[in-house]
Coordinates of C-alpha atoms in Angstrom, one line a residue:
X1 CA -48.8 72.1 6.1
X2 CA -50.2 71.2 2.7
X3 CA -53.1 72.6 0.6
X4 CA -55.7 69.9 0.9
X5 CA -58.8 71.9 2.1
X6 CA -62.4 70.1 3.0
X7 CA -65.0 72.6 1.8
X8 CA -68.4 72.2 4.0
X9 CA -71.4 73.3 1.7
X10 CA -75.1 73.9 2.5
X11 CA -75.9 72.5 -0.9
X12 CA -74.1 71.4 -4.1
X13 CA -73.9 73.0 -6.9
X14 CA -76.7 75.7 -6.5
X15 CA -77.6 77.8 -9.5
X16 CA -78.4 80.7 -6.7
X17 CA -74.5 80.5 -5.4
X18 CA -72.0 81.4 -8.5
X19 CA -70.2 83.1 -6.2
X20 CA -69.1 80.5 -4.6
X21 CA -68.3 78.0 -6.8
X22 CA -66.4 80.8 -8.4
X23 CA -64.5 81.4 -5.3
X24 CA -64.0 77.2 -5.6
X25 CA -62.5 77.4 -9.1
X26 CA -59.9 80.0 -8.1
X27 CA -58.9 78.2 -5.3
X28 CA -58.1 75.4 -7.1
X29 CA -56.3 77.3 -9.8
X30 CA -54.3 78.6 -7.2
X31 CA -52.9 75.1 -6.3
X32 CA -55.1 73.8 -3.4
X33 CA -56.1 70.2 -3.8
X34 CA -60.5 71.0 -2.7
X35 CA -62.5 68.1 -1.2
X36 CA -66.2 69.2 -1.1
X37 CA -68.7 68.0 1.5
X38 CA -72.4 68.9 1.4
X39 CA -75.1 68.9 3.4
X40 CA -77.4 68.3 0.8
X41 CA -77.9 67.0 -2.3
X42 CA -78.7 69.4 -5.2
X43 CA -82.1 70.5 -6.1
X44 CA -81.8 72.5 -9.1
X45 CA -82.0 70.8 -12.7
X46 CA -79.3 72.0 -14.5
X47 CA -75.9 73.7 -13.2
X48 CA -73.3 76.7 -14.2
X49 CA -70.8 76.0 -16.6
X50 CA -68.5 76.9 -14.2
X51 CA -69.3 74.2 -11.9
X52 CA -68.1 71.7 -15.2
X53 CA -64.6 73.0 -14.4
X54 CA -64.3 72.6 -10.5
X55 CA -62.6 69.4 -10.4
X56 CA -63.1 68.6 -6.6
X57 CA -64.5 65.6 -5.3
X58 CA -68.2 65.7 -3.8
X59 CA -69.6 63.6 -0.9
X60 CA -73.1 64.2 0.1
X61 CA -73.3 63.7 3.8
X62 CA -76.8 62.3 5.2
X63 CA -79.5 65.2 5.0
X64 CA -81.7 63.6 7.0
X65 CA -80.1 61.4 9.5
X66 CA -82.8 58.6 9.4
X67 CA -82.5 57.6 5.5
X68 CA -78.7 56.6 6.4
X69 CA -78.7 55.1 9.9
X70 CA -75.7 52.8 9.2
X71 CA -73.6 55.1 8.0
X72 CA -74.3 57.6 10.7
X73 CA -73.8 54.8 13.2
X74 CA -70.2 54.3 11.8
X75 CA -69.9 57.8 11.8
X76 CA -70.3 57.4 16.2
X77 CA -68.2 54.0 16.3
X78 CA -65.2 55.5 14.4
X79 CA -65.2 59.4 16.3
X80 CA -66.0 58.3 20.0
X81 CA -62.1 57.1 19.7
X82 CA -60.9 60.2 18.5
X83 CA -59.3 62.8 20.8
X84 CA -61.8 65.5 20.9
X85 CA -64.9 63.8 20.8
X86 CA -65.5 64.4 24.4
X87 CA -64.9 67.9 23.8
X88 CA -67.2 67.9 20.8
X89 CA -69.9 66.0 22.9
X90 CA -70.2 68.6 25.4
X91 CA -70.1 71.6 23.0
X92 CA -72.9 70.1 21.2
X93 CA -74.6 69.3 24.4
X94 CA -74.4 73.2 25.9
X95 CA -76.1 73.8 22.2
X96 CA -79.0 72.0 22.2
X97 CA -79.5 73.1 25.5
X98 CA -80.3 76.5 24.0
X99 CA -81.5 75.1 20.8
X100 CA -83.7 72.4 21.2
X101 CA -84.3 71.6 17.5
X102 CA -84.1 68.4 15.1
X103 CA -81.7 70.5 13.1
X104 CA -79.4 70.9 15.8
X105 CA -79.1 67.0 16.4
X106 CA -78.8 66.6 12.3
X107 CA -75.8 68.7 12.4
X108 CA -73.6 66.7 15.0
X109 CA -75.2 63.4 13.2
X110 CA -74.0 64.6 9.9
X111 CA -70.4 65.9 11.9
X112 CA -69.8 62.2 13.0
X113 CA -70.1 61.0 9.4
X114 CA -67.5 64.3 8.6
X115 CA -65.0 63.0 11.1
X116 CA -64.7 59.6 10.1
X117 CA -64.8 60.1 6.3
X118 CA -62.4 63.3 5.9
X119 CA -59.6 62.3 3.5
X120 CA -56.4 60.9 5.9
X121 CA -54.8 64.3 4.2
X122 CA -57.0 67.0 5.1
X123 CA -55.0 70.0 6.5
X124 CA -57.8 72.7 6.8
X125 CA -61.7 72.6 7.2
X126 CA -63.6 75.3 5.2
X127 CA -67.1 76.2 6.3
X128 CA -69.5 78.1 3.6
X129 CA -72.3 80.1 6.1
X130 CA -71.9 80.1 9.5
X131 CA -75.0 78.6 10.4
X132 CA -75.7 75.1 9.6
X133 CA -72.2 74.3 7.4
X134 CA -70.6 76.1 10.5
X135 CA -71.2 74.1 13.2
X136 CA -71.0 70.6 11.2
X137 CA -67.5 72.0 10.8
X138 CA -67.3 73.3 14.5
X139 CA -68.1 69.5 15.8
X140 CA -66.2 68.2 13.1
X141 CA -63.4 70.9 14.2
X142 CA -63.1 69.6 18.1
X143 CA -63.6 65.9 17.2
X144 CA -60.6 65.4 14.8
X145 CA -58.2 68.6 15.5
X146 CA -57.9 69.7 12.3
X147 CA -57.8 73.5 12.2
X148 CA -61.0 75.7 10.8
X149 CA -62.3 78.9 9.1
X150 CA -65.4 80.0 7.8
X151 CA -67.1 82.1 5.2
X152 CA -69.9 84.2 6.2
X153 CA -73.0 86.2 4.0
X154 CA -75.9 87.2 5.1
X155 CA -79.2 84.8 6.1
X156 CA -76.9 82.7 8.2
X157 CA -75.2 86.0 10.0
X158 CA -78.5 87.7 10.5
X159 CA -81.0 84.6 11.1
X160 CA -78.1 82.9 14.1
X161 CA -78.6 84.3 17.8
X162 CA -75.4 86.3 18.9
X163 CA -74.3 83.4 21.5
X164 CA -73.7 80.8 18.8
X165 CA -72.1 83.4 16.5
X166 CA -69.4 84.6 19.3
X167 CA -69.0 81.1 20.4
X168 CA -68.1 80.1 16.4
X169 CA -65.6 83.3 15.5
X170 CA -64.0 82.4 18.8
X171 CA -63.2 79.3 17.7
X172 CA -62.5 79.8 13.9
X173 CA -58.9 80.5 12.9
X174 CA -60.9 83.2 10.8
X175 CA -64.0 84.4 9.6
X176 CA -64.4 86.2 5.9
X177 CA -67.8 87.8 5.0
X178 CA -69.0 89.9 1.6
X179 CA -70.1 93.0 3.2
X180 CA -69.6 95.8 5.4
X181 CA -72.4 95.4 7.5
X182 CA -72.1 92.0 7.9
X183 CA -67.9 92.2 9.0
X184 CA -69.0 95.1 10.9
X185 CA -72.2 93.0 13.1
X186 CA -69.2 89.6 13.5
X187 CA -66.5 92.0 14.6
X188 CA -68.6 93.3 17.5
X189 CA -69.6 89.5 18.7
X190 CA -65.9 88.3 18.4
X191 CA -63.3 89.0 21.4
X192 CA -60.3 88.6 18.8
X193 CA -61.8 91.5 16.2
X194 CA -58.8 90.2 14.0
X195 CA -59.5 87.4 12.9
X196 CA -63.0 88.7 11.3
X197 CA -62.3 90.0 7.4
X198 CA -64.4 91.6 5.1
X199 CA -63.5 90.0 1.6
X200 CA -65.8 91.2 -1.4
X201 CA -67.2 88.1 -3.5
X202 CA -66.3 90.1 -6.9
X203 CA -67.4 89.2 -10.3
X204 CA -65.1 87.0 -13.1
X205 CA -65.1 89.5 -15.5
X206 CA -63.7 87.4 -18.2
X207 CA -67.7 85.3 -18.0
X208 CA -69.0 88.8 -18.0
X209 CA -67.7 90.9 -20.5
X210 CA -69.0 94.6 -21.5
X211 CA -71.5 93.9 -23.8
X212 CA -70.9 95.2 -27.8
X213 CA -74.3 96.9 -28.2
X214 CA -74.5 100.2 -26.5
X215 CA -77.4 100.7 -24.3
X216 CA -81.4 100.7 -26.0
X217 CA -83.3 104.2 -26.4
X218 CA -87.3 102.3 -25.4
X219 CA -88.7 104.8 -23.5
X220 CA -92.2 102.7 -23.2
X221 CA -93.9 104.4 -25.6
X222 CA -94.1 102.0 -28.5
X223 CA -96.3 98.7 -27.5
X224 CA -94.4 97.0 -30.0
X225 CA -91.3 97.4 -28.4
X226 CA -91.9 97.7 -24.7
X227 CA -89.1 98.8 -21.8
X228 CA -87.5 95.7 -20.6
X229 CA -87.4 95.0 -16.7
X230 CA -85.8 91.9 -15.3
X231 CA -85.0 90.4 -11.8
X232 CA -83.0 87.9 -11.2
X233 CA -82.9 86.2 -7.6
X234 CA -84.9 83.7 -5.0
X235 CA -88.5 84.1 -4.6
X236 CA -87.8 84.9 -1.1
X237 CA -89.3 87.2 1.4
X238 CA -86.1 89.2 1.5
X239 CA -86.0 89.9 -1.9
X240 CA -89.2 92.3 -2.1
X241 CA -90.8 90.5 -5.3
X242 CA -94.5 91.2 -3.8
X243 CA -94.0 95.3 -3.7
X244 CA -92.1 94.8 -7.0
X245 CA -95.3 93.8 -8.6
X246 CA -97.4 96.2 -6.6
X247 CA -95.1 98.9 -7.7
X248 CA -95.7 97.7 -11.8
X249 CA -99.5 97.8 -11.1
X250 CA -98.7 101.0 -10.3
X251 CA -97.2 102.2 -13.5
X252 CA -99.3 105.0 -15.6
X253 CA -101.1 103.3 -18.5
X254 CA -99.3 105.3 -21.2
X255 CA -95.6 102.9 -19.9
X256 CA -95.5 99.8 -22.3
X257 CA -93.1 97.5 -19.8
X258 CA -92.4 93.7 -19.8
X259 CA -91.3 92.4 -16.8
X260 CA -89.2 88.8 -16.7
X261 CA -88.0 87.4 -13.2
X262 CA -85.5 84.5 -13.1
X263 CA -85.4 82.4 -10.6
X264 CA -87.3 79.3 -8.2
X265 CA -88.2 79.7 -4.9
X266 CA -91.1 79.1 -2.2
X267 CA -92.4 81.7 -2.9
X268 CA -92.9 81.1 -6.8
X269 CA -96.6 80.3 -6.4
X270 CA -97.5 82.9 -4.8
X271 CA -96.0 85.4 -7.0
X272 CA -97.2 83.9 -10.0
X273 CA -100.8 84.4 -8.3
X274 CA -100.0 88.1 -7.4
X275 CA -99.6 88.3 -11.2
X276 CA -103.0 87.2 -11.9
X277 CA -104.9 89.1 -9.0
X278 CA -103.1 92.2 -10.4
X279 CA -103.8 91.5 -14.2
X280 CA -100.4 91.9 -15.0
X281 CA -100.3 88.2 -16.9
X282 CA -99.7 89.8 -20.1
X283 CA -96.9 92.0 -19.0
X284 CA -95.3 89.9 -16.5
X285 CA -93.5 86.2 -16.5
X286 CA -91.7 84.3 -13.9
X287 CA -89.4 81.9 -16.0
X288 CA -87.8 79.9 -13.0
X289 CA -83.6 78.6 -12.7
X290 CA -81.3 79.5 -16.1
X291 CA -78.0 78.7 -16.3
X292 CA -74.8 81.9 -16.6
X293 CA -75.7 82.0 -20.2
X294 CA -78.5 82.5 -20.4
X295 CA -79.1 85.2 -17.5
X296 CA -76.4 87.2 -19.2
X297 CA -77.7 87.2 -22.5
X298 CA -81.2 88.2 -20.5
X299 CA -79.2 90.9 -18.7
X300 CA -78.4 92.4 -22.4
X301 CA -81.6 92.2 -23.6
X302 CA -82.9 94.3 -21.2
X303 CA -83.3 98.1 -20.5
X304 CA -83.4 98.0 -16.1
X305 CA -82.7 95.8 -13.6
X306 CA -85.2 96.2 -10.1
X307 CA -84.5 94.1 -7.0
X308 CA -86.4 95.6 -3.9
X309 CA -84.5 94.1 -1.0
X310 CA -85.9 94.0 2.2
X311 CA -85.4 92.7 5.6
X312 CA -87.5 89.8 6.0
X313 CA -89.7 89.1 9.5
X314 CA -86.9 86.6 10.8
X315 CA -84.5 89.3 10.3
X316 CA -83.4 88.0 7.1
X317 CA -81.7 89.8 4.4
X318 CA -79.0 89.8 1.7
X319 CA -75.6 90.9 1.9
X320 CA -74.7 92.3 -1.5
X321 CA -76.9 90.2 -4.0
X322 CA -74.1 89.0 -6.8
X323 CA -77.0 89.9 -9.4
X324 CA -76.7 93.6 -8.7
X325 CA -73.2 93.4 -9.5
X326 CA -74.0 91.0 -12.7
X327 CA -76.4 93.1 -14.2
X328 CA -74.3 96.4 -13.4
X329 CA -71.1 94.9 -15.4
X330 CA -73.4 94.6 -18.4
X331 CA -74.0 98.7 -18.5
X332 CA -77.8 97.8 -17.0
X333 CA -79.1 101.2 -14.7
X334 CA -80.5 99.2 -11.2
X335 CA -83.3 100.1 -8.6
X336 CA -82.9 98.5 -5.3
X337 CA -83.1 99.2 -1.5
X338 CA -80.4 100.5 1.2
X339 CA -80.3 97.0 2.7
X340 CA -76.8 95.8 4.3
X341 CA -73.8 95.6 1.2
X342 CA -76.4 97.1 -1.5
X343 CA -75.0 100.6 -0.5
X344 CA -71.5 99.6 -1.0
X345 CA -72.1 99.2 -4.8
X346 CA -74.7 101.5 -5.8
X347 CA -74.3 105.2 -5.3
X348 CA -77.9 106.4 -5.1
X349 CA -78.6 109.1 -8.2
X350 CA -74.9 107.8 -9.6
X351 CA -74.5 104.3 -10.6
X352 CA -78.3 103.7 -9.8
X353 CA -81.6 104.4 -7.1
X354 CA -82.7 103.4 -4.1
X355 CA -85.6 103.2 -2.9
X356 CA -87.2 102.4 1.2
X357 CA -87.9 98.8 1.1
X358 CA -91.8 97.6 1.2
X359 CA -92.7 101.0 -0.4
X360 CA -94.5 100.6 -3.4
X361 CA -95.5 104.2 -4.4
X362 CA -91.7 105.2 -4.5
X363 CA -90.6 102.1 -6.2
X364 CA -93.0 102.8 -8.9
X365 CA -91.8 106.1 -9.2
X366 CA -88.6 105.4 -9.7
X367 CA -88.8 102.8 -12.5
X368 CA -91.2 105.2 -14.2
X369 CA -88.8 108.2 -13.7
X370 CA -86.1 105.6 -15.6
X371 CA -87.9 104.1 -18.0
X372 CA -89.2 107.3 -19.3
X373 CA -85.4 109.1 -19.4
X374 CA -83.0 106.4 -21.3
X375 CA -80.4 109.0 -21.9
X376 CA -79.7 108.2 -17.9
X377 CA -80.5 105.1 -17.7
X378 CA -77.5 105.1 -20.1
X379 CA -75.4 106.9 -17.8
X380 CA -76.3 104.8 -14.7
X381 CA -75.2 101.8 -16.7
X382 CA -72.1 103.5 -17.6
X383 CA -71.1 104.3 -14.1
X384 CA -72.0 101.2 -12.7
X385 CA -70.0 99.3 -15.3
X386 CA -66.7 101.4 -14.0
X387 CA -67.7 100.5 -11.0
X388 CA -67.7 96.9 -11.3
X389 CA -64.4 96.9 -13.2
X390 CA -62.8 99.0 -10.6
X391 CA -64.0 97.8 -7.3
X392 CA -65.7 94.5 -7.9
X393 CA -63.0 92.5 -9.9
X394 CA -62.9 89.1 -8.2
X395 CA -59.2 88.7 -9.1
X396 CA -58.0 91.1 -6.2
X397 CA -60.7 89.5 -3.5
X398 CA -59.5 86.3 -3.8
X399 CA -55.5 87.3 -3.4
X400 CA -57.3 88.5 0.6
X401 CA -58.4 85.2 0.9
X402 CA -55.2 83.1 -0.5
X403 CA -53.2 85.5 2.3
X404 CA -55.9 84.3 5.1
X405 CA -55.1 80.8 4.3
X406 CA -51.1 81.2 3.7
X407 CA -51.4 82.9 7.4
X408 CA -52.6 80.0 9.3
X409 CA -49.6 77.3 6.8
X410 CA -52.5 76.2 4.2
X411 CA -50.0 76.3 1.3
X412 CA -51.1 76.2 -2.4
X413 CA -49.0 75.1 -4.9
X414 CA -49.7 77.0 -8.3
X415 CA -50.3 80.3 -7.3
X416 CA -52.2 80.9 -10.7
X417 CA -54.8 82.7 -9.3
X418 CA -52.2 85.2 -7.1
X419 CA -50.4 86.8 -10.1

């Protein structure tokens, strides 16, 4: 078998997703010959520089089925002749059964459109989530017989009912997700516990270098020259922005602070007018989407990194938020929450503190009790920075996930990325 892998993608590129399109890169410097199919078109206004150097090609599939109707109806002409489009008929049938949802028909729509346009030399199908990417990749799977895996991280493991998870891993040669938690919830729900893996995103340490300055001494006592905070993630309900702000209102009047979140979301608006209810307009800014760059340099600017994770009403939450890891390789101490991977790279009181989600009080504390000592804030940063280099260096993941693929005969060529 070759190396010519179709990658299915939510969305492409997506500022929020370096870690993929990192993953991406390697595999193609590793010799595989990537062919990326998304499921939507992108939203964001600028990209990564990294996605500059992915060299794949990119076909957007139909989002919504209506807006291409012809192309969706040569989609069905060419894949009712195929083999296993029975098969994939009543598999998507039994699903709708038990989810009787728009998105559920969009999916085999867009899978039909899949089948018929996948490259005449596509030895492997590559699924990004295991929700919605998952089973356009599933149908796509059974309708043209060309073998399967998937990469799983967190919404789309902890947001899909059990039944449709099981039924996926079952199917899928393998499944590789980012966290412990996450391998540990797909392992139970799969009756071959093999073929799940648990292989660590990592961070490209050559985009994110130790930084040359050693870490600032503000201990928010000048106004001049307040303690720096920054987030960087989704305004999303699983990222615990709303008891971030609650916890800043909260900070004694003596702290000078400037807080600076990057990032879009739906829940922008919202924040922004949290901001203003708590009179913190002066103190706090929400700057949207920023390229690598400039969320680097942003990450050396600044004295602490806070990200209160929580587990969101729908039973949403993050794996190990790539951020955490970002901001730690550049010496920054980080608060955050006990939620899922988070645990697997800070040590609480070590490399950093955690606090109980949706508790304001404690969050406050915290951030006080480091922005007030920067001798450990220093130290934090220190540790977490070894950490990073030692643990978290993306170079040894990706080898895992090259072996998954050489075990099922997808062969690279120029094992680059390997050595």
């Amino acid at each position: 078998m070759g190396g010519n892998i179709v990658v299915v993608l939510k969305g492409y590129p997506r500022l929020s997703e370096t870690f993929i399109a990192q993953e991406l890169l390697e595999l193609e410097r590793a010799g595989y010959n990537l062919h990326l199919f998304s499921l939507r078109r992108p939203t964001d206004k600028a990209c990564h520089p990294i996605h500059d150097e992915i060299k794949a090609k990119i076909t957007y599939l139909p989002e919504y089925l209506h807006e291409e109707p012809m192309r969706v109806l040569r989609g069905w002409m060419s894949s009712r002749r195929l083999k296993g489009y029975r098969l994939a008929v009543r598999t998507f049938l039994k699903d709708l059964l038990r989810d009787r949802t728009r998105n559920r028909i969009r999916r085999f729509g867009q899978a039909l459109v899949l089948a018929r346009e996948l490259p005449g030399d596509t030895d492997w199908l590559y699924a990004h989530f295991i929700h919605t990417p998952g089973s356009v990749t599933y149908y796509g799977h059974l309708m043209t017989g060309v073998g399967w895996s998937c990469s799983a991280h967190a919404k789309d493991i902890w947001t899909s009912p059990d039944w449709e998870l099981s039924e996926k891993l079952d199917n899928a040669s393998w499944t590789a997700t980012c966290t412990r938690s996450g391998f540990e919830h797909l392992r139970n729900l799969a009756t071959d516990k093999g073929s799940v893996h648990l292989v660590h995103h990592g961070l490209d340490l050559s985009r994110f270098p130790p930084p040359e300055a050693s870490s600032s001494k503000r201990d928010g006592s000048q106004a001049d020259d307040p303690v720096r905070i920054v987030t960087v993630g989704r305004a999303v309900a699983k990222k615990g922005l709303d008891t971030l702000l609650d916890a800043l209102a909260l900070l004694p009047p003596d702290i000078h602070w400037k807080w600076t979140h990057i990032g879009g979301g739906v829940l922008y608006k919202e924040l922004a007018e949290q901001i203003t209810r708590l009179g913190l307009s002066d103190r706090a800014e929400m700057i949207g989407a920023k390229p690598q760059e400039f969320v680097l340099q942003t990450y050396r600017d600044s004295d602490l990194f806070v990200l209160p994770c929580r587990i969101a009403a729908d039973g949403d939450r993050d794996g190990l938020p790539n951020v955490l890891v970002e901001a730690q390789s550049q010496g920054l101490a980080c608060i955050s929450s006990p939620i899922s991977g988070i645990v697997e790279l800070i040590e609480d009181g070590r490399n950093g503190l955690l606090t109980p989600p949706d508790d304001a009080q404690q969050l406050s504390r915290a951030i006080e009790e480091l922005v007030r000592d920067p001798v450990r804030r220093g130290q934090m940063g220190a540790a977490g920075a070894r950490r990073v280099t030692t643990e978290f260096d993306h170079l040894v993941e990706i080898k895992r996930l090259l072996a998954l693929f050489a075990e099922v005969g997808v062969e690279a060529g120029y094992q680059e990325a390997a050595q």
